[in-house]
PDB file of C-alpha atoms and ligand atoms in Angstrom:
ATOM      1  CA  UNK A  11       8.813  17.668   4.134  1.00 78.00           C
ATOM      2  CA  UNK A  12       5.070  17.672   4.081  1.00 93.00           C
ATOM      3  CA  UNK A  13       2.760  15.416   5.098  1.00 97.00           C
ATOM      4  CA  UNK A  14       2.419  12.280   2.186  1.00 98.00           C
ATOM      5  CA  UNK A  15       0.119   9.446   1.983  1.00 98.00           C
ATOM      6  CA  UNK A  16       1.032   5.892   0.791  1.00 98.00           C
ATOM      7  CA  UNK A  17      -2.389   4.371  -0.984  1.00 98.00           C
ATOM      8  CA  UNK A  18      -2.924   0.516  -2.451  1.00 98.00           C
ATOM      9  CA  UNK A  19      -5.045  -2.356  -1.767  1.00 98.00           C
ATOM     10  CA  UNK A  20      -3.027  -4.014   0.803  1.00 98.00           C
ATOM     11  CA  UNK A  21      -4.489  -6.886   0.796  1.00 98.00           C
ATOM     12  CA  UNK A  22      -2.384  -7.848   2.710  1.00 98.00           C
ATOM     13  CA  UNK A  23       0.145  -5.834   3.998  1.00 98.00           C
ATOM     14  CA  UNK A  24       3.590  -7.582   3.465  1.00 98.00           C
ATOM     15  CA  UNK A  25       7.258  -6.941   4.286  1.00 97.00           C
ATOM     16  CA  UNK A  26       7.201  -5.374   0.992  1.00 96.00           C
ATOM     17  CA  UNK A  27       4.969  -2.395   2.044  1.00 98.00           C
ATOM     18  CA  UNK A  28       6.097  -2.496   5.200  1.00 98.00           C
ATOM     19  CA  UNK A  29       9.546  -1.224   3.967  1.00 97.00           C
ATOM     20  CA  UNK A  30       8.318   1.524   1.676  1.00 97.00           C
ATOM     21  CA  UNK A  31       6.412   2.785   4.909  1.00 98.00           C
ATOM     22  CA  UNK A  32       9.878   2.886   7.284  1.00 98.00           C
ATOM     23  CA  UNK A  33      11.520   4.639   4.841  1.00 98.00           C
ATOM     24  CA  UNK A  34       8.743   6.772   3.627  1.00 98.00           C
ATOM     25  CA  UNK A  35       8.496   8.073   7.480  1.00 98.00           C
ATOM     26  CA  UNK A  36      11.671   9.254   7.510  1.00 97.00           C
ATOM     27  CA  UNK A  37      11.230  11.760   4.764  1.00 97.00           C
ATOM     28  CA  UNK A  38       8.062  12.849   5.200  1.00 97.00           C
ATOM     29  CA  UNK A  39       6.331  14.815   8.347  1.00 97.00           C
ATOM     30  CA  UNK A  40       3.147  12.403   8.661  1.00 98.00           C
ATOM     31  CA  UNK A  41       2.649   9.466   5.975  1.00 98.00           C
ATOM     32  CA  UNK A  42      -1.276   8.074   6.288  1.00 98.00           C
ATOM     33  CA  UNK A  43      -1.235   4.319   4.871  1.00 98.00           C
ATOM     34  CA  UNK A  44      -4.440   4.664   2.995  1.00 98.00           C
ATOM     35  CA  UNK A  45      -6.334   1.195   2.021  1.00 98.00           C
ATOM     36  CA  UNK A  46      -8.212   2.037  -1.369  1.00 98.00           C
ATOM     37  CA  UNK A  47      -9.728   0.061  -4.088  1.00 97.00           C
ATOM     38  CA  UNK A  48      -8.510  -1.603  -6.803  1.00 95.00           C
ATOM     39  CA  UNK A  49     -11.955  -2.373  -8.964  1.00 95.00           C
ATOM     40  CA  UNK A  50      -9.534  -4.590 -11.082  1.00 94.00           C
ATOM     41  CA  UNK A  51      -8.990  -6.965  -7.897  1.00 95.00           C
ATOM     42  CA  UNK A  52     -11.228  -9.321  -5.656  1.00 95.00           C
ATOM     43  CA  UNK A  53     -10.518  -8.655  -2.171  1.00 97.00           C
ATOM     44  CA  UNK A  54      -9.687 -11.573  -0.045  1.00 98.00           C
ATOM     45  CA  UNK A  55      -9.928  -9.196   3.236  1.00 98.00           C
ATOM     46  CA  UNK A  56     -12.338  -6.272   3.574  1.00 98.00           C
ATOM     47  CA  UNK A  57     -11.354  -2.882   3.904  1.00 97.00           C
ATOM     48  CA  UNK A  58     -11.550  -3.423   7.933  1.00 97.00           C
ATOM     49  CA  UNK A  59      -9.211  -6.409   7.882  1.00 98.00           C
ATOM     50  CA  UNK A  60      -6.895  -4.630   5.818  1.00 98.00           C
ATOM     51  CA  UNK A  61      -6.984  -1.365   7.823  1.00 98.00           C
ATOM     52  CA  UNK A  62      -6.522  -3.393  11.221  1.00 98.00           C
ATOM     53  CA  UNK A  63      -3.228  -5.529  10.294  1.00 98.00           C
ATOM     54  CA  UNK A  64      -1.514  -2.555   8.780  1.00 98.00           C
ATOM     55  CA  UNK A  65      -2.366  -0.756  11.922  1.00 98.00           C
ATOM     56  CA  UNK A  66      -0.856  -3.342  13.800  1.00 98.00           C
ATOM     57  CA  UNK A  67       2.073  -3.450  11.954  1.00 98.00           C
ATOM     58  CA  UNK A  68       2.481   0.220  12.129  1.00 98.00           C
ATOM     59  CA  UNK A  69       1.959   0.677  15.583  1.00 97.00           C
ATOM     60  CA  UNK A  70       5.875   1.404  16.074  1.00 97.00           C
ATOM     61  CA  UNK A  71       6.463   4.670  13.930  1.00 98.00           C
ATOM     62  CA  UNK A  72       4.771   7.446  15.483  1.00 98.00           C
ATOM     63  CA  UNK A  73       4.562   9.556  12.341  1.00 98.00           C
ATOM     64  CA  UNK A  74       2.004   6.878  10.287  1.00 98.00           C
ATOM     65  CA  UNK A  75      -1.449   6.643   9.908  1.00 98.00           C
ATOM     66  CA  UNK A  76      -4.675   4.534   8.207  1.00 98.00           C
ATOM     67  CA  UNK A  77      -6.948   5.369   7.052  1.00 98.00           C
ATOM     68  CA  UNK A  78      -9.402   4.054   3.761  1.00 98.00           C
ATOM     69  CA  UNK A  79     -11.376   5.072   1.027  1.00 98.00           C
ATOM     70  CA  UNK A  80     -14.449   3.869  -1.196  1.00 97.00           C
ATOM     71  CA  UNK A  81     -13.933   6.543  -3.777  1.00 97.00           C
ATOM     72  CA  UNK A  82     -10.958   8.306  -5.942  1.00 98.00           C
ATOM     73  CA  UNK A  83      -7.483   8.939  -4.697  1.00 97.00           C
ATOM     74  CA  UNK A  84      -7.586  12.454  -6.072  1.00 98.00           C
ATOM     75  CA  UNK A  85     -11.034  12.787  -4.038  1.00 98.00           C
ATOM     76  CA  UNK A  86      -9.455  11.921  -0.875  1.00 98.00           C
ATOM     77  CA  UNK A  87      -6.436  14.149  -1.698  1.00 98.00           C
ATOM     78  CA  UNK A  88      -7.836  17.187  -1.964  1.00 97.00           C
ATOM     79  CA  UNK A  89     -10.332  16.489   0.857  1.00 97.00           C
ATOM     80  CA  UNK A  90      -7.217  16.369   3.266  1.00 97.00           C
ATOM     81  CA  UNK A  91      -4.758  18.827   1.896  1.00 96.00           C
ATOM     82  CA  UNK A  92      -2.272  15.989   0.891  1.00 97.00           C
ATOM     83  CA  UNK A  93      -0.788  16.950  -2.354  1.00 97.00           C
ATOM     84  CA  UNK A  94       1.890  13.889  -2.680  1.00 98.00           C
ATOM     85  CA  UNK A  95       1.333   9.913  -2.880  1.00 98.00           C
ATOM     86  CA  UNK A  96       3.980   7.500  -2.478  1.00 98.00           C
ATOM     87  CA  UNK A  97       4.558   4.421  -4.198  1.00 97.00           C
ATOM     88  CA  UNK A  98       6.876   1.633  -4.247  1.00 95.00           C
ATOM     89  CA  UNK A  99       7.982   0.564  -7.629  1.00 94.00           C
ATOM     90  CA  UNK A 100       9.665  -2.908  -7.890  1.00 89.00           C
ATOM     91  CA  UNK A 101      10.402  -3.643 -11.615  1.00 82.00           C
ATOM     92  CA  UNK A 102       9.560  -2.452 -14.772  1.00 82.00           C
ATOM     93  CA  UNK A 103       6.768  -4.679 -15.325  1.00 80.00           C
ATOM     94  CA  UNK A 104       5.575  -1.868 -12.328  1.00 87.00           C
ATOM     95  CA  UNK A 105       6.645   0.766 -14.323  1.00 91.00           C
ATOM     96  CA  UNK A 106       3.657   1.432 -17.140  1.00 92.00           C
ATOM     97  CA  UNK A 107       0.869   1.049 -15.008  1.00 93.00           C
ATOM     98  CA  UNK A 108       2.458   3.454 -12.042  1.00 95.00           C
ATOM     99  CA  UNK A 109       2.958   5.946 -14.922  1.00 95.00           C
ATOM    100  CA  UNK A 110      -0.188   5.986 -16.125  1.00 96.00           C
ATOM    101  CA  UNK A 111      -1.862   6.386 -12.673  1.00 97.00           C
ATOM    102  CA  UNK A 112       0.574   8.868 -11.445  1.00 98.00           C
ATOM    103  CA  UNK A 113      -0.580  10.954 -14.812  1.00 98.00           C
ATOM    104  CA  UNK A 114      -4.084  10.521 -14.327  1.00 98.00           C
ATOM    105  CA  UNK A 115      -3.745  11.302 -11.105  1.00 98.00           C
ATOM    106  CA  UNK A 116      -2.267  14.803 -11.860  1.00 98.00           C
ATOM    107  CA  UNK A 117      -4.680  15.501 -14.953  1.00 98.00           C
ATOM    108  CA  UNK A 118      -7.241  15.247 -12.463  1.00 98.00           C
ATOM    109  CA  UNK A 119      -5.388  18.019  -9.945  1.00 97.00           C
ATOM    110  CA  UNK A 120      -2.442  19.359 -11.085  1.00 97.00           C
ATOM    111  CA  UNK A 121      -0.928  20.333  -7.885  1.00 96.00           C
ATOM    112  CA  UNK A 122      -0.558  16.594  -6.951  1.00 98.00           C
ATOM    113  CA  UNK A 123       2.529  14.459  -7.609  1.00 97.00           C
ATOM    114  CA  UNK A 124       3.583  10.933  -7.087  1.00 98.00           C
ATOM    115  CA  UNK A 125       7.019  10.133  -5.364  1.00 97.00           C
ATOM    116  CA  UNK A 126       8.425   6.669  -6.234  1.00 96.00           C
ATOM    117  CA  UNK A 127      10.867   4.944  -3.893  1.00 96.00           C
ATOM    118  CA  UNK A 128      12.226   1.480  -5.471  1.00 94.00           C
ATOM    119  CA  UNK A 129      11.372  -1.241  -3.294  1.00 91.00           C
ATOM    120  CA  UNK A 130      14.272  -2.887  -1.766  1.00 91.00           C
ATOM    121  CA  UNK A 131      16.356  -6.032  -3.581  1.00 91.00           C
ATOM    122  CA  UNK A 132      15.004  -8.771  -1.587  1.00 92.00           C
ATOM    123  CA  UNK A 133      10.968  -7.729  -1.983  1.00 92.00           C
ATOM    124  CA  UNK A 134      11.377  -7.415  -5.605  1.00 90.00           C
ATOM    125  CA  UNK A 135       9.540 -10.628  -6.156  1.00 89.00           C
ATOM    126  CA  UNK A 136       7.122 -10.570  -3.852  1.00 94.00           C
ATOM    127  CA  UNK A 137       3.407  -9.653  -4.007  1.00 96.00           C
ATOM    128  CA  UNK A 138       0.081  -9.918  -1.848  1.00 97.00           C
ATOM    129  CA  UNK A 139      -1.125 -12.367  -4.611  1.00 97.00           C
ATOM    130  CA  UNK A 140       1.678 -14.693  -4.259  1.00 96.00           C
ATOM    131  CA  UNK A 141       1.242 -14.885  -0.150  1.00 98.00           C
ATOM    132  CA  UNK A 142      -2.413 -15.348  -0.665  1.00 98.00           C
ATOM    133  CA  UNK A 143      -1.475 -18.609  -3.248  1.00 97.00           C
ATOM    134  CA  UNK A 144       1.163 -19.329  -0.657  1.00 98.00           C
ATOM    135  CA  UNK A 145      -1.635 -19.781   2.557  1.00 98.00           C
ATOM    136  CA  UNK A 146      -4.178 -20.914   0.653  1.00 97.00           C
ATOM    137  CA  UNK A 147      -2.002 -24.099  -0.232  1.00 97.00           C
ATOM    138  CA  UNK A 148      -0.806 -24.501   3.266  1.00 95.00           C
ATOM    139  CA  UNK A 149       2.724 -22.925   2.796  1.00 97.00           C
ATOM    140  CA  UNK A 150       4.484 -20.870   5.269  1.00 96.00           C
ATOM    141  CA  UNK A 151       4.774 -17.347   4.528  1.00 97.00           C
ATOM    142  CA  UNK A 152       6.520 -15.903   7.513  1.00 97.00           C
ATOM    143  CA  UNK A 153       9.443 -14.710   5.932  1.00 96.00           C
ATOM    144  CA  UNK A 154       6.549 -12.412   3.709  1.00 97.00           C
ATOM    145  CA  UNK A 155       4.269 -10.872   6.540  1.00 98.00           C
ATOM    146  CA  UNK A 156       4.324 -10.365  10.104  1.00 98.00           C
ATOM    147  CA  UNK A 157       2.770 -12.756  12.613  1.00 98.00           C
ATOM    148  CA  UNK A 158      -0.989 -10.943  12.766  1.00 98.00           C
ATOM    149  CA  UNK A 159      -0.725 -11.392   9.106  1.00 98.00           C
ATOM    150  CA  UNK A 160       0.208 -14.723   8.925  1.00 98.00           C
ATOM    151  CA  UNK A 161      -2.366 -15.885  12.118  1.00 98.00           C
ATOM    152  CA  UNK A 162      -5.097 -13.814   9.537  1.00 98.00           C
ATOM    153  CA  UNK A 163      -4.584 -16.018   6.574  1.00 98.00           C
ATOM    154  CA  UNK A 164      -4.475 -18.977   8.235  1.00 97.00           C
ATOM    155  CA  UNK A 165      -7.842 -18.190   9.937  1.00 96.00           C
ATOM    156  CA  UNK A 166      -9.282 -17.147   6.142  1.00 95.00           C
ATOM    157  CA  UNK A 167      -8.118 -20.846   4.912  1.00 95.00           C
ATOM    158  CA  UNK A 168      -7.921 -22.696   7.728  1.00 81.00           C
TER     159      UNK A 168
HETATM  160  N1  LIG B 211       7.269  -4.776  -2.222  1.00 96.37           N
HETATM  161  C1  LIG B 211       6.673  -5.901  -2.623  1.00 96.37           C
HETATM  162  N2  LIG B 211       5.465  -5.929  -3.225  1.00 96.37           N
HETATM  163  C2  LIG B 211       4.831  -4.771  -3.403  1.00 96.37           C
HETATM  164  C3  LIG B 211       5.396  -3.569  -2.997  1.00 96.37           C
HETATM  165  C4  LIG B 211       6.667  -3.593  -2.385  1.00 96.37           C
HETATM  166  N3  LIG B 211       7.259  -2.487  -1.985  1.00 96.37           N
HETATM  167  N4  LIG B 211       4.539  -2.587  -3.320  1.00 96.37           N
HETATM  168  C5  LIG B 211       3.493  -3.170  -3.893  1.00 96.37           C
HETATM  169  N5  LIG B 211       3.667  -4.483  -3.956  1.00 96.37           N
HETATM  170  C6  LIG B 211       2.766  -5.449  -4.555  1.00 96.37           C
HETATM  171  C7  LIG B 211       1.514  -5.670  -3.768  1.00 96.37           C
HETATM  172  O1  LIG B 211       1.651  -6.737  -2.874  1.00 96.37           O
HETATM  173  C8  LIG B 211       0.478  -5.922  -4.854  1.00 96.37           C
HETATM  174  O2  LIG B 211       0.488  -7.275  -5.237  1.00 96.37           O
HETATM  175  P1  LIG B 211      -0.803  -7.954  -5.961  1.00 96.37           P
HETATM  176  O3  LIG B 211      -0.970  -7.262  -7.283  1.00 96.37           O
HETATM  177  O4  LIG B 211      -0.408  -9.357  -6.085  1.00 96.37           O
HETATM  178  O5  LIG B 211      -1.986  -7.720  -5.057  1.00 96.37           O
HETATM  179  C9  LIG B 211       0.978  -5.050  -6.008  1.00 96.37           C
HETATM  180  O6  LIG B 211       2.350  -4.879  -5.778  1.00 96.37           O
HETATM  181  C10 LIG B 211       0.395  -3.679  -6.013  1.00 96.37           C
HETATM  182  O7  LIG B 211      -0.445  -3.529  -4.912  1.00 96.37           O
HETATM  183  P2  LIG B 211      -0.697  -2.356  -3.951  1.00 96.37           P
HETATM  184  O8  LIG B 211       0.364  -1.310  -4.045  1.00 96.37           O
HETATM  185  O9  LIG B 211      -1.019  -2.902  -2.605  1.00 96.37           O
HETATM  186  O10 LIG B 211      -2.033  -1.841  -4.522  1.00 96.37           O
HETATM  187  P3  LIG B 211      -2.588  -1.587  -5.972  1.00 96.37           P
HETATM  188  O11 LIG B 211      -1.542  -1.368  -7.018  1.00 96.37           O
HETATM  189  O12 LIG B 211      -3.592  -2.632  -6.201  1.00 96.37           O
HETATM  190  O13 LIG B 211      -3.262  -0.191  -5.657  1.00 96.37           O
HETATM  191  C11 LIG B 211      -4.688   1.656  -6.040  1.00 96.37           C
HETATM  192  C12 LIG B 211      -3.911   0.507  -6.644  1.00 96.37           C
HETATM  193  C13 LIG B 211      -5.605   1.175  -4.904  1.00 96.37           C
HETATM  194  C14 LIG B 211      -3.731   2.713  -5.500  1.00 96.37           C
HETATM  195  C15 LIG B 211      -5.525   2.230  -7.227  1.00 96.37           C
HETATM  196  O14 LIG B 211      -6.351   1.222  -7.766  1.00 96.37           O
HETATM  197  C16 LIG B 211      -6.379   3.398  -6.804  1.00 96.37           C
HETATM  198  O15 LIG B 211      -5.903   4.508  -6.817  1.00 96.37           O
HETATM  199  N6  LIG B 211      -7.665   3.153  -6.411  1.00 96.37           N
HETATM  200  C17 LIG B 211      -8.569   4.199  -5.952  1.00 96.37           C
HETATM  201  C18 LIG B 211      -9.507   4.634  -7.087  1.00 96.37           C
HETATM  202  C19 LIG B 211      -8.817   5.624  -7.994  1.00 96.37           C
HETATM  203  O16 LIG B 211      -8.477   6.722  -7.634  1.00 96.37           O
HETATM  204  N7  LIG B 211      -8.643   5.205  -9.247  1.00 96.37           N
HETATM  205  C20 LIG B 211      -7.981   6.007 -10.262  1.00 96.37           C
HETATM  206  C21 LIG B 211      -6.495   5.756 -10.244  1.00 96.37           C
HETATM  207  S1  LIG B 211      -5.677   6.639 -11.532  1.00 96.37           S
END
């Protein structure tokens, strides 16, 4: 399979991603992890941050890379010859809003598609937003992220 890339706000990375990455690797020749923005959501961690704990948490799979963008997915698509996103879908509340970007994204160049792989049963709940709540109040949230992850949030609210 060709190379793929894996784009969302990450902010942060959690188990969640972490597992559409694994298995993403395996089917694809070279996934990039690309940290983009959502202009609907207020960062808690800058691009940098972001971009550092998923390359920590990467570090392992030989095949992914980070990498982060300022401007339009389809921009940075056809800028590096990567014709196919992945995204993880986890319910059907997921469902309209992945459609409609995976269309837009296609109206804009239609050589690119968007590959969905359904997150896995026990991630299904989980979102960046809820670990963020989660720190922020002083809960634990190491079952969610890894340790850099954790050690990051408590530094941001500590
Ligand atoms: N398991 C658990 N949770 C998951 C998950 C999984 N497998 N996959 C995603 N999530 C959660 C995330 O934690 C996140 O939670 P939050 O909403 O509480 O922050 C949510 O699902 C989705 O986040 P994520 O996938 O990290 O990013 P996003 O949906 O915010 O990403 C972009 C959207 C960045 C891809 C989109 O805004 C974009 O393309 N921006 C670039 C500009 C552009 O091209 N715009 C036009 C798009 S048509």
């Amino acid at each position: 399979m060709e190379a793929a890339f894996y784009p969302g706000s990450f902010d942060p990375i959690t188990y969640g991603h972490l597992n559409i990455i694994e298995r993403a690797q395996t089917i694809f020749s070279r996934i990039t992890v690309l940290v983009a923005v959502n202009t609907f959501k207020k960062p808690l961690f800058s691009p940098q941050e972001n971009v550092e704990m998923i390359r920590q948490t990467t570090r392992r799979w030989s095949r992914v890379e980070v990498d982060f963008t300022e401007g339009l997915l389809i921009e940075y698509a056809r800028e590096n010859n990567i014709r196919t996103a992945v995204r993880g879908l986890r319910a059907v509340t997921d469902f309209e809003n992945e459609f409609s970007m995976a269309l837009t994204n296609r109206n804009m160049w239609s050589e690119f598609d968007t590959v969905f792989l359904m997150t896995s049963s026990e991630y299904m709940y989980l979102s960046s937003s809820v670990v963020r709540q989660i720190a922020q109040m002083g809960g634990e949230v190491g079952q969610f992220v890894p340790a850099c992850v954790e050690q990051k949030l408590k530094e941001k609210f500590g």
